[in-house]
Amino acid sequence: MKITVRVWRQDGPEAEGRMVPYEVDDVSEHMSFLEMLDVLNERLTMRGEEPITFDHDCREGICGSCDLVIDGIPHGPQQTTTCQLHMRSFSDGDTIDVEPFRAGPFPVIKDLMVDRSALDRIIQAGGFISAPTGTAPDAHATPVPKNDADHAFDAATCIGCGACVAVCPNGSSMLFTSAKVTHLGLLPQGQPERRSRVVNMLNQQDAEGFGGCTNIGDCTAVCPKGIPFETISRLNRDLLGSLARGRD
Ligand code: SF4
Ligand code: FES
């Protein structure tokens, strides 16, 4: 395939950005989107031009760092991570726009790379448990109902990519925060901090400048891990419980 990518280029956090078109030929449909960018970067380097800065690590849908907006959609046209999006999702002759995740709390570092450490600080505010360390307990020492274990596991699949924030007109990180609150709040080990966790994480979310949730639901449509909207309802139930009973 021969395609044109229009890529957001920005020299640094304070620099002005612009879309720059590049033609890329010999694109295989089996390439991932990131491999296509690798090929483009190789050619830019060979021509003595500055390669495009973009974030990535695992390239297998686990780390959440490959945060690109492709044709206006975080992670592109398939509901998956950008590293698991393949060029077979596009056609010969296509023009594809590639931009960084856009949200106030995600400042651009360079080109397509943004700083998502605001999400880390929300986790630091409450996404942990206090458990005695030492020898690992027997697997069945703390019984967990199957339903709770399944829902906790589903919530734990959130990879902190931030696509939910990037797509939300409010720039809200509520789906992310609710996944972390749900993951720990459904397990016996997460109960000691359950009431303070939800309040502390939401306070941090506000302090980072993320918007509030107004039930738009775009977040679930782009989430590569399919975190359901009802996860936000669970967070709201935890919050009401905390406010009613007081924090720990
Ligand atoms: S909830 Fe989904 S979209 Fe949001 S950070 Fe987690 S994995 Fe990414
Ligand atoms: S590079 Fe790790 S999820 Fe895409």
PDB file of C-alpha atoms and ligand atoms in Angstrom:
ATOM      1  CA  MET A   1       0.000   0.000   0.000  1.00  0.00           C
ATOM      2  CA  LYS A   2       0.976   3.596  -0.458  1.00  0.00           C
ATOM      3  CA  ILE A   3      -0.475   5.933   2.143  1.00  0.00           C
ATOM      4  CA  THR A   4      -0.110   9.515   3.322  1.00  0.00           C
ATOM      5  CA  VAL A   5       0.176  10.210   7.035  1.00  0.00           C
ATOM      6  CA  ARG A   6      -0.345  13.712   8.314  1.00  0.00           C
ATOM      7  CA  VAL A   7       1.555  13.799  11.591  1.00  0.00           C
ATOM      8  CA  TRP A   8       1.459  16.354  14.420  1.00  0.00           C
ATOM      9  CA  ARG A   9       4.980  17.726  14.811  1.00  0.00           C
ATOM     10  CA  GLN A  10       5.816  19.828  17.864  1.00  0.00           C
ATOM     11  CA  ASP A  11       9.386  20.511  18.930  1.00  0.00           C
ATOM     12  CA  GLY A  12       8.637  20.793  22.654  1.00  0.00           C
ATOM     13  CA  PRO A  13       6.008  21.568  25.296  1.00  0.00           C
ATOM     14  CA  GLU A  14       6.006  25.306  24.589  1.00  0.00           C
ATOM     15  CA  ALA A  15       6.521  25.120  20.811  1.00  0.00           C
ATOM     16  CA  GLU A  16       3.745  25.603  18.306  1.00  0.00           C
ATOM     17  CA  GLY A  17       2.635  22.407  16.585  1.00  0.00           C
ATOM     18  CA  ARG A  18       1.609  21.701  13.003  1.00  0.00           C
ATOM     19  CA  MET A  19       0.418  18.800  10.846  1.00  0.00           C
ATOM     20  CA  VAL A  20       3.121  17.608   8.422  1.00  0.00           C
ATOM     21  CA  PRO A  21       2.277  15.232   5.531  1.00  0.00           C
ATOM     22  CA  TYR A  22       4.523  12.252   4.717  1.00  0.00           C
ATOM     23  CA  GLU A  23       4.064   9.700   1.927  1.00  0.00           C
ATOM     24  CA  VAL A  24       4.869   6.117   2.923  1.00  0.00           C
ATOM     25  CA  ASP A  25       5.033   3.412   0.261  1.00  0.00           C
ATOM     26  CA  ASP A  26       5.626  -0.344   0.538  1.00  0.00           C
ATOM     27  CA  VAL A  27       3.348  -0.550   3.565  1.00  0.00           C
ATOM     28  CA  SER A  28       2.389  -4.161   4.289  1.00  0.00           C
ATOM     29  CA  GLU A  29      -1.093  -4.873   5.597  1.00  0.00           C
ATOM     30  CA  HIS A  30       0.563  -7.090   8.228  1.00  0.00           C
ATOM     31  CA  MET A  31       2.494  -4.202   9.768  1.00  0.00           C
ATOM     32  CA  SER A  32       1.244  -2.738  13.007  1.00  0.00           C
ATOM     33  CA  PHE A  33       0.597   0.992  13.001  1.00  0.00           C
ATOM     34  CA  LEU A  34       3.743   1.501  15.086  1.00  0.00           C
ATOM     35  CA  GLU A  35       5.819  -0.576  12.626  1.00  0.00           C
ATOM     36  CA  MET A  36       4.595   1.680   9.831  1.00  0.00           C
ATOM     37  CA  LEU A  37       5.823   4.672  11.877  1.00  0.00           C
ATOM     38  CA  ASP A  38       9.141   2.842  12.447  1.00  0.00           C
ATOM     39  CA  VAL A  39       9.565   2.509   8.666  1.00  0.00           C
ATOM     40  CA  LEU A  40       8.747   6.177   8.185  1.00  0.00           C
ATOM     41  CA  ASN A  41      11.222   7.137  10.922  1.00  0.00           C
ATOM     42  CA  GLU A  42      13.961   5.020   9.333  1.00  0.00           C
ATOM     43  CA  ARG A  43      13.440   6.843   6.039  1.00  0.00           C
ATOM     44  CA  LEU A  44      13.370  10.258   7.750  1.00  0.00           C
ATOM     45  CA  THR A  45      16.636   9.411   9.531  1.00  0.00           C
ATOM     46  CA  MET A  46      18.246   8.273   6.257  1.00  0.00           C
ATOM     47  CA  ARG A  47      17.266  11.615   4.728  1.00  0.00           C
ATOM     48  CA  GLY A  48      18.824  13.469   7.661  1.00  0.00           C
ATOM     49  CA  GLU A  49      15.433  14.623   8.977  1.00  0.00           C
ATOM     50  CA  GLU A  50      14.246  14.532  12.591  1.00  0.00           C
ATOM     51  CA  PRO A  51      12.360  11.264  13.289  1.00  0.00           C
ATOM     52  CA  ILE A  52       8.857  11.437  14.798  1.00  0.00           C
ATOM     53  CA  THR A  53       8.736  11.059  18.586  1.00  0.00           C
ATOM     54  CA  PHE A  54       6.021   8.653  19.778  1.00  0.00           C
ATOM     55  CA  ASP A  55       5.570   6.627  22.931  1.00  0.00           C
ATOM     56  CA  HIS A  56       5.584   2.805  23.056  1.00  0.00           C
ATOM     57  CA  ASP A  57       6.987  -0.014  25.122  1.00  0.00           C
ATOM     58  CA  CYS A  58       5.482  -3.527  25.215  1.00  0.00           C
ATOM     59  CA  ARG A  59       3.836  -3.456  21.768  1.00  0.00           C
ATOM     60  CA  GLU A  60       1.454  -6.183  22.925  1.00  0.00           C
ATOM     61  CA  GLY A  61      -1.418  -4.263  24.502  1.00  0.00           C
ATOM     62  CA  ILE A  62      -0.167  -4.354  28.089  1.00  0.00           C
ATOM     63  CA  CYS A  63       1.688  -1.156  29.025  1.00  0.00           C
ATOM     64  CA  GLY A  64      -0.747   1.459  27.698  1.00  0.00           C
ATOM     65  CA  SER A  65       1.926   3.830  26.429  1.00  0.00           C
ATOM     66  CA  CYS A  66       1.175   3.813  22.671  1.00  0.00           C
ATOM     67  CA  ASP A  67      -1.213   6.738  22.916  1.00  0.00           C
ATOM     68  CA  LEU A  68      -2.029   8.149  19.471  1.00  0.00           C
ATOM     69  CA  VAL A  69      -5.172   9.723  18.074  1.00  0.00           C
ATOM     70  CA  ILE A  70      -5.676   8.251  14.611  1.00  0.00           C
ATOM     71  CA  ASP A  71      -8.215   9.935  12.335  1.00  0.00           C
ATOM     72  CA  GLY A  72      -9.722  11.626  15.355  1.00  0.00           C
ATOM     73  CA  ILE A  73     -10.136   8.470  17.483  1.00  0.00           C
ATOM     74  CA  PRO A  74      -7.828   7.504  20.373  1.00  0.00           C
ATOM     75  CA  HIS A  75      -6.079   4.268  19.246  1.00  0.00           C
ATOM     76  CA  GLY A  76      -7.787   4.492  15.831  1.00  0.00           C
ATOM     77  CA  PRO A  77     -10.644   2.703  14.098  1.00  0.00           C
ATOM     78  CA  GLN A  78     -10.482  -0.634  15.973  1.00  0.00           C
ATOM     79  CA  GLN A  79     -11.196  -0.868  19.694  1.00  0.00           C
ATOM     80  CA  THR A  80      -7.659  -1.936  20.523  1.00  0.00           C
ATOM     81  CA  THR A  81      -4.329  -0.380  21.429  1.00  0.00           C
ATOM     82  CA  THR A  82      -2.386   1.403  18.694  1.00  0.00           C
ATOM     83  CA  CYS A  83       0.354  -1.244  18.884  1.00  0.00           C
ATOM     84  CA  GLN A  84      -2.234  -3.923  18.068  1.00  0.00           C
ATOM     85  CA  LEU A  85      -3.821  -1.951  15.247  1.00  0.00           C
ATOM     86  CA  HIS A  86      -2.705  -3.317  11.870  1.00  0.00           C
ATOM     87  CA  MET A  87      -2.381  -1.544   8.568  1.00  0.00           C
ATOM     88  CA  ARG A  88      -4.974  -3.936   7.096  1.00  0.00           C
ATOM     89  CA  SER A  89      -7.512  -1.628   8.753  1.00  0.00           C
ATOM     90  CA  PHE A  90      -6.587   0.967   6.116  1.00  0.00           C
ATOM     91  CA  SER A  91      -6.660   1.033   2.304  1.00  0.00           C
ATOM     92  CA  ASP A  92      -4.194   1.867  -0.414  1.00  0.00           C
ATOM     93  CA  GLY A  93      -4.246   5.620  -1.054  1.00  0.00           C
ATOM     94  CA  ASP A  94      -5.626   6.543   2.356  1.00  0.00           C
ATOM     95  CA  THR A  95      -4.651   9.769   4.102  1.00  0.00           C
ATOM     96  CA  ILE A  96      -4.402   9.173   7.868  1.00  0.00           C
ATOM     97  CA  ASP A  97      -4.204  11.911  10.514  1.00  0.00           C
ATOM     98  CA  VAL A  98      -2.016  11.109  13.536  1.00  0.00           C
ATOM     99  CA  GLU A  99      -2.117  13.342  16.613  1.00  0.00           C
ATOM    100  CA  PRO A 100      -1.203  13.090  20.298  1.00  0.00           C
ATOM    101  CA  PHE A 101      -3.831  12.479  22.987  1.00  0.00           C
ATOM    102  CA  ARG A 102      -5.434  15.876  23.612  1.00  0.00           C
ATOM    103  CA  ALA A 103      -6.321  16.756  27.217  1.00  0.00           C
ATOM    104  CA  GLY A 104      -5.228  19.533  29.579  1.00  0.00           C
ATOM    105  CA  PRO A 105      -3.640  17.102  32.098  1.00  0.00           C
ATOM    106  CA  PHE A 106      -1.683  15.388  29.249  1.00  0.00           C
ATOM    107  CA  PRO A 107       0.786  18.087  28.080  1.00  0.00           C
ATOM    108  CA  VAL A 108       2.662  17.344  24.868  1.00  0.00           C
ATOM    109  CA  ILE A 109       6.342  16.538  25.489  1.00  0.00           C
ATOM    110  CA  LYS A 110       7.303  16.295  21.821  1.00  0.00           C
ATOM    111  CA  ASP A 111       5.440  15.447  18.581  1.00  0.00           C
ATOM    112  CA  LEU A 112       3.076  12.575  19.492  1.00  0.00           C
ATOM    113  CA  MET A 113       4.370  11.925  23.020  1.00  0.00           C
ATOM    114  CA  VAL A 114       2.408  13.281  25.978  1.00  0.00           C
ATOM    115  CA  ASP A 115       3.021  13.243  29.732  1.00  0.00           C
ATOM    116  CA  ARG A 116       0.430  10.924  31.352  1.00  0.00           C
ATOM    117  CA  SER A 117       1.958  10.968  34.845  1.00  0.00           C
ATOM    118  CA  ALA A 118      -1.264  12.597  36.141  1.00  0.00           C
ATOM    119  CA  LEU A 119      -2.808   9.104  35.984  1.00  0.00           C
ATOM    120  CA  ASP A 120       0.070   7.721  38.081  1.00  0.00           C
ATOM    121  CA  ARG A 121      -0.600  10.367  40.732  1.00  0.00           C
ATOM    122  CA  ILE A 122      -4.270   9.329  40.920  1.00  0.00           C
ATOM    123  CA  ILE A 123      -3.101   5.760  41.638  1.00  0.00           C
ATOM    124  CA  GLN A 124      -0.611   7.036  44.227  1.00  0.00           C
ATOM    125  CA  ALA A 125      -3.513   8.798  45.988  1.00  0.00           C
ATOM    126  CA  GLY A 126      -5.361   5.564  46.707  1.00  0.00           C
ATOM    127  CA  GLY A 127      -4.750   2.695  44.291  1.00  0.00           C
ATOM    128  CA  PHE A 128      -3.044   0.422  46.808  1.00  0.00           C
ATOM    129  CA  ILE A 129      -3.811  -1.969  49.661  1.00  0.00           C
ATOM    130  CA  SER A 130      -2.147  -2.403  53.046  1.00  0.00           C
ATOM    131  CA  ALA A 131      -1.286  -6.079  53.390  1.00  0.00           C
ATOM    132  CA  PRO A 132       1.256  -7.774  55.639  1.00  0.00           C
ATOM    133  CA  THR A 133       4.292  -8.845  53.683  1.00  0.00           C
ATOM    134  CA  GLY A 134       6.087 -12.129  54.255  1.00  0.00           C
ATOM    135  CA  THR A 135       5.447 -15.654  53.060  1.00  0.00           C
ATOM    136  CA  ALA A 136       2.767 -15.943  50.396  1.00  0.00           C
ATOM    137  CA  PRO A 137      -0.501 -17.186  51.942  1.00  0.00           C
ATOM    138  CA  ASP A 138      -2.190 -20.343  50.689  1.00  0.00           C
ATOM    139  CA  ALA A 139      -4.193 -19.681  47.545  1.00  0.00           C
ATOM    140  CA  HIS A 140      -7.576 -20.286  49.206  1.00  0.00           C
ATOM    141  CA  ALA A 141      -6.805 -18.688  52.588  1.00  0.00           C
ATOM    142  CA  THR A 142      -9.041 -15.685  51.750  1.00  0.00           C
ATOM    143  CA  PRO A 143     -12.193 -16.855  49.946  1.00  0.00           C
ATOM    144  CA  VAL A 144     -13.440 -14.492  47.216  1.00  0.00           C
ATOM    145  CA  PRO A 145     -16.865 -15.043  45.606  1.00  0.00           C
ATOM    146  CA  LYS A 146     -16.453 -15.995  41.945  1.00  0.00           C
ATOM    147  CA  ASN A 147     -18.582 -13.089  40.724  1.00  0.00           C
ATOM    148  CA  ASP A 148     -16.496 -10.558  42.651  1.00  0.00           C
ATOM    149  CA  ALA A 149     -13.243 -12.157  41.494  1.00  0.00           C
ATOM    150  CA  ASP A 150     -14.376 -12.011  37.861  1.00  0.00           C
ATOM    151  CA  HIS A 151     -15.453  -8.358  38.048  1.00  0.00           C
ATOM    152  CA  ALA A 152     -12.296  -7.378  39.949  1.00  0.00           C
ATOM    153  CA  PHE A 153     -10.201  -9.096  37.289  1.00  0.00           C
ATOM    154  CA  ASP A 154     -12.059  -7.337  34.474  1.00  0.00           C
ATOM    155  CA  ALA A 155     -11.496  -3.942  36.131  1.00  0.00           C
ATOM    156  CA  ALA A 156      -7.833  -4.800  36.702  1.00  0.00           C
ATOM    157  CA  THR A 157      -7.295  -5.134  32.949  1.00  0.00           C
ATOM    158  CA  CYS A 158      -7.269  -1.303  32.660  1.00  0.00           C
ATOM    159  CA  ILE A 159      -3.805  -0.484  31.327  1.00  0.00           C
ATOM    160  CA  GLY A 160      -3.897   3.240  32.144  1.00  0.00           C
ATOM    161  CA  CYS A 161      -3.603   4.266  28.509  1.00  0.00           C
ATOM    162  CA  GLY A 162      -5.749   7.383  28.911  1.00  0.00           C
ATOM    163  CA  ALA A 163      -7.847   6.859  25.756  1.00  0.00           C
ATOM    164  CA  CYS A 164     -10.969   7.384  27.883  1.00  0.00           C
ATOM    165  CA  VAL A 165      -9.665  10.839  28.807  1.00  0.00           C
ATOM    166  CA  ALA A 166      -8.616  11.739  25.262  1.00  0.00           C
ATOM    167  CA  VAL A 167     -12.040  10.960  23.776  1.00  0.00           C
ATOM    168  CA  CYS A 168     -14.122  12.585  26.518  1.00  0.00           C
ATOM    169  CA  PRO A 169     -15.401  16.119  25.749  1.00  0.00           C
ATOM    170  CA  ASN A 170     -14.954  16.811  29.486  1.00  0.00           C
ATOM    171  CA  GLY A 171     -11.429  15.364  29.577  1.00  0.00           C
ATOM    172  CA  SER A 172     -12.628  13.138  32.402  1.00  0.00           C
ATOM    173  CA  SER A 173     -10.574  10.232  33.738  1.00  0.00           C
ATOM    174  CA  MET A 174     -13.579   8.730  35.497  1.00  0.00           C
ATOM    175  CA  LEU A 175     -13.477   5.387  33.643  1.00  0.00           C
ATOM    176  CA  PHE A 176      -9.807   4.935  34.577  1.00  0.00           C
ATOM    177  CA  THR A 177     -10.321   5.931  38.228  1.00  0.00           C
ATOM    178  CA  SER A 178     -13.429   3.789  38.546  1.00  0.00           C
ATOM    179  CA  ALA A 179     -11.560   0.761  37.166  1.00  0.00           C
ATOM    180  CA  LYS A 180      -8.890   1.141  39.876  1.00  0.00           C
ATOM    181  CA  VAL A 181     -11.494   1.722  42.619  1.00  0.00           C
ATOM    182  CA  THR A 182     -13.553  -1.279  41.458  1.00  0.00           C
ATOM    183  CA  HIS A 183     -10.583  -3.603  41.138  1.00  0.00           C
ATOM    184  CA  LEU A 184      -9.528  -3.126  44.764  1.00  0.00           C
ATOM    185  CA  GLY A 185     -12.960  -2.443  46.264  1.00  0.00           C
ATOM    186  CA  LEU A 186     -14.358  -5.827  45.223  1.00  0.00           C
ATOM    187  CA  LEU A 187     -11.627  -7.819  46.953  1.00  0.00           C
ATOM    188  CA  PRO A 188     -11.344  -8.526  50.709  1.00  0.00           C
ATOM    189  CA  GLN A 189      -7.777  -7.218  50.656  1.00  0.00           C
ATOM    190  CA  GLY A 190      -9.027  -3.833  49.421  1.00  0.00           C
ATOM    191  CA  GLN A 191     -11.552  -3.218  52.200  1.00  0.00           C
ATOM    192  CA  PRO A 192      -9.413  -1.417  54.847  1.00  0.00           C
ATOM    193  CA  GLU A 193      -8.895   1.665  52.622  1.00  0.00           C
ATOM    194  CA  ARG A 194     -12.107   1.347  50.647  1.00  0.00           C
ATOM    195  CA  ARG A 195     -13.819   4.451  52.011  1.00  0.00           C
ATOM    196  CA  SER A 196     -10.807   6.767  51.899  1.00  0.00           C
ATOM    197  CA  ARG A 197      -9.573   5.390  48.555  1.00  0.00           C
ATOM    198  CA  VAL A 198     -12.432   6.642  46.440  1.00  0.00           C
ATOM    199  CA  VAL A 199     -12.406  10.126  48.007  1.00  0.00           C
ATOM    200  CA  ASN A 200      -8.626  10.508  47.777  1.00  0.00           C
ATOM    201  CA  MET A 201      -8.453   9.330  44.174  1.00  0.00           C
ATOM    202  CA  LEU A 202     -11.280  11.640  43.111  1.00  0.00           C
ATOM    203  CA  ASN A 203      -9.679  14.583  44.916  1.00  0.00           C
ATOM    204  CA  GLN A 204      -6.433  13.886  43.043  1.00  0.00           C
ATOM    205  CA  GLN A 205      -8.350  13.546  39.785  1.00  0.00           C
ATOM    206  CA  ASP A 206      -9.793  17.041  40.353  1.00  0.00           C
ATOM    207  CA  ALA A 207      -6.409  18.439  41.413  1.00  0.00           C
ATOM    208  CA  GLU A 208      -4.849  17.191  38.149  1.00  0.00           C
ATOM    209  CA  GLY A 209      -7.454  19.113  36.140  1.00  0.00           C
ATOM    210  CA  PHE A 210      -9.472  16.197  34.745  1.00  0.00           C
ATOM    211  CA  GLY A 211     -13.121  17.044  34.074  1.00  0.00           C
ATOM    212  CA  GLY A 212     -16.165  15.486  35.670  1.00  0.00           C
ATOM    213  CA  CYS A 213     -18.268  12.692  34.176  1.00  0.00           C
ATOM    214  CA  THR A 214     -21.601  13.672  32.597  1.00  0.00           C
ATOM    215  CA  ASN A 215     -22.524  10.163  31.397  1.00  0.00           C
ATOM    216  CA  ILE A 216     -21.562  10.673  27.737  1.00  0.00           C
ATOM    217  CA  GLY A 217     -20.116   7.173  27.407  1.00  0.00           C
ATOM    218  CA  ASP A 218     -17.547   7.727  24.618  1.00  0.00           C
ATOM    219  CA  CYS A 219     -14.907   6.385  27.025  1.00  0.00           C
ATOM    220  CA  THR A 220     -16.207   2.824  26.918  1.00  0.00           C
ATOM    221  CA  ALA A 221     -16.405   2.929  23.102  1.00  0.00           C
ATOM    222  CA  VAL A 222     -12.639   3.487  22.754  1.00  0.00           C
ATOM    223  CA  CYS A 223     -11.367   1.602  25.812  1.00  0.00           C
ATOM    224  CA  PRO A 224      -9.071  -1.139  24.440  1.00  0.00           C
ATOM    225  CA  LYS A 225      -9.856  -3.324  27.444  1.00  0.00           C
ATOM    226  CA  GLY A 226     -13.640  -2.939  27.302  1.00  0.00           C
ATOM    227  CA  ILE A 227     -13.992  -1.470  30.798  1.00  0.00           C
ATOM    228  CA  PRO A 228     -17.798  -1.143  31.085  1.00  0.00           C
ATOM    229  CA  PHE A 229     -19.687   2.037  31.942  1.00  0.00           C
ATOM    230  CA  GLU A 230     -21.228   0.364  35.010  1.00  0.00           C
ATOM    231  CA  THR A 231     -17.754   0.581  36.588  1.00  0.00           C
ATOM    232  CA  ILE A 232     -18.400   4.320  37.056  1.00  0.00           C
ATOM    233  CA  SER A 233     -21.678   3.472  38.822  1.00  0.00           C
ATOM    234  CA  ARG A 234     -19.718   1.274  41.232  1.00  0.00           C
ATOM    235  CA  LEU A 235     -17.374   4.190  41.984  1.00  0.00           C
ATOM    236  CA  ASN A 236     -20.363   6.458  42.603  1.00  0.00           C
ATOM    237  CA  ARG A 237     -21.875   3.894  45.002  1.00  0.00           C
ATOM    238  CA  ASP A 238     -18.553   3.699  46.872  1.00  0.00           C
ATOM    239  CA  LEU A 239     -18.388   7.499  47.008  1.00  0.00           C
ATOM    240  CA  LEU A 240     -21.921   7.828  48.385  1.00  0.00           C
ATOM    241  CA  GLY A 241     -21.119   5.150  50.966  1.00  0.00           C
ATOM    242  CA  SER A 242     -17.967   7.019  51.994  1.00  0.00           C
ATOM    243  CA  LEU A 243     -19.728  10.342  52.288  1.00  0.00           C
ATOM    244  CA  ALA A 244     -22.592   8.787  54.265  1.00  0.00           C
ATOM    245  CA  ARG A 245     -20.395   6.879  56.709  1.00  0.00           C
ATOM    246  CA  GLY A 246     -17.387   9.179  56.854  1.00  0.00           C
ATOM    247  CA  ARG A 247     -13.842   8.356  55.755  1.00  0.00           C
ATOM    248  CA  ASP A 248     -11.503   5.978  57.600  1.00  0.00           C
TER     249      ASP A 248
HETATM  250  S1  SF4 B   1     -10.309   2.619  31.344  1.00  0.00           S
HETATM  251 FE1  SF4 B   1      -9.727   1.810  29.303  1.00  0.00          FE
HETATM  252  S2  SF4 B   1      -9.309   3.646  28.064  1.00  0.00           S
HETATM  253 FE2  SF4 B   1      -9.260   4.289  30.225  1.00  0.00          FE
HETATM  254  S3  SF4 B   1      -7.114   4.123  30.874  1.00  0.00           S
HETATM  255 FE3  SF4 B   1      -8.088   2.158  31.390  1.00  0.00          FE
HETATM  256  S4  SF4 B   1      -7.711   0.837  29.587  1.00  0.00           S
HETATM  257 FE4  SF4 B   1      -7.311   2.948  28.922  1.00  0.00          FE
HETATM  258  S1  FES B   2       3.006  -0.356  23.386  1.00  0.00           S
HETATM  259 FE1  FES B   2       2.277  -1.232  25.279  1.00  0.00          FE
HETATM  260  S2  FES B   2       0.109  -1.207  25.039  1.00  0.00           S
HETATM  261 FE2  FES B   2       0.845  -0.496  23.115  1.00  0.00          FE
END
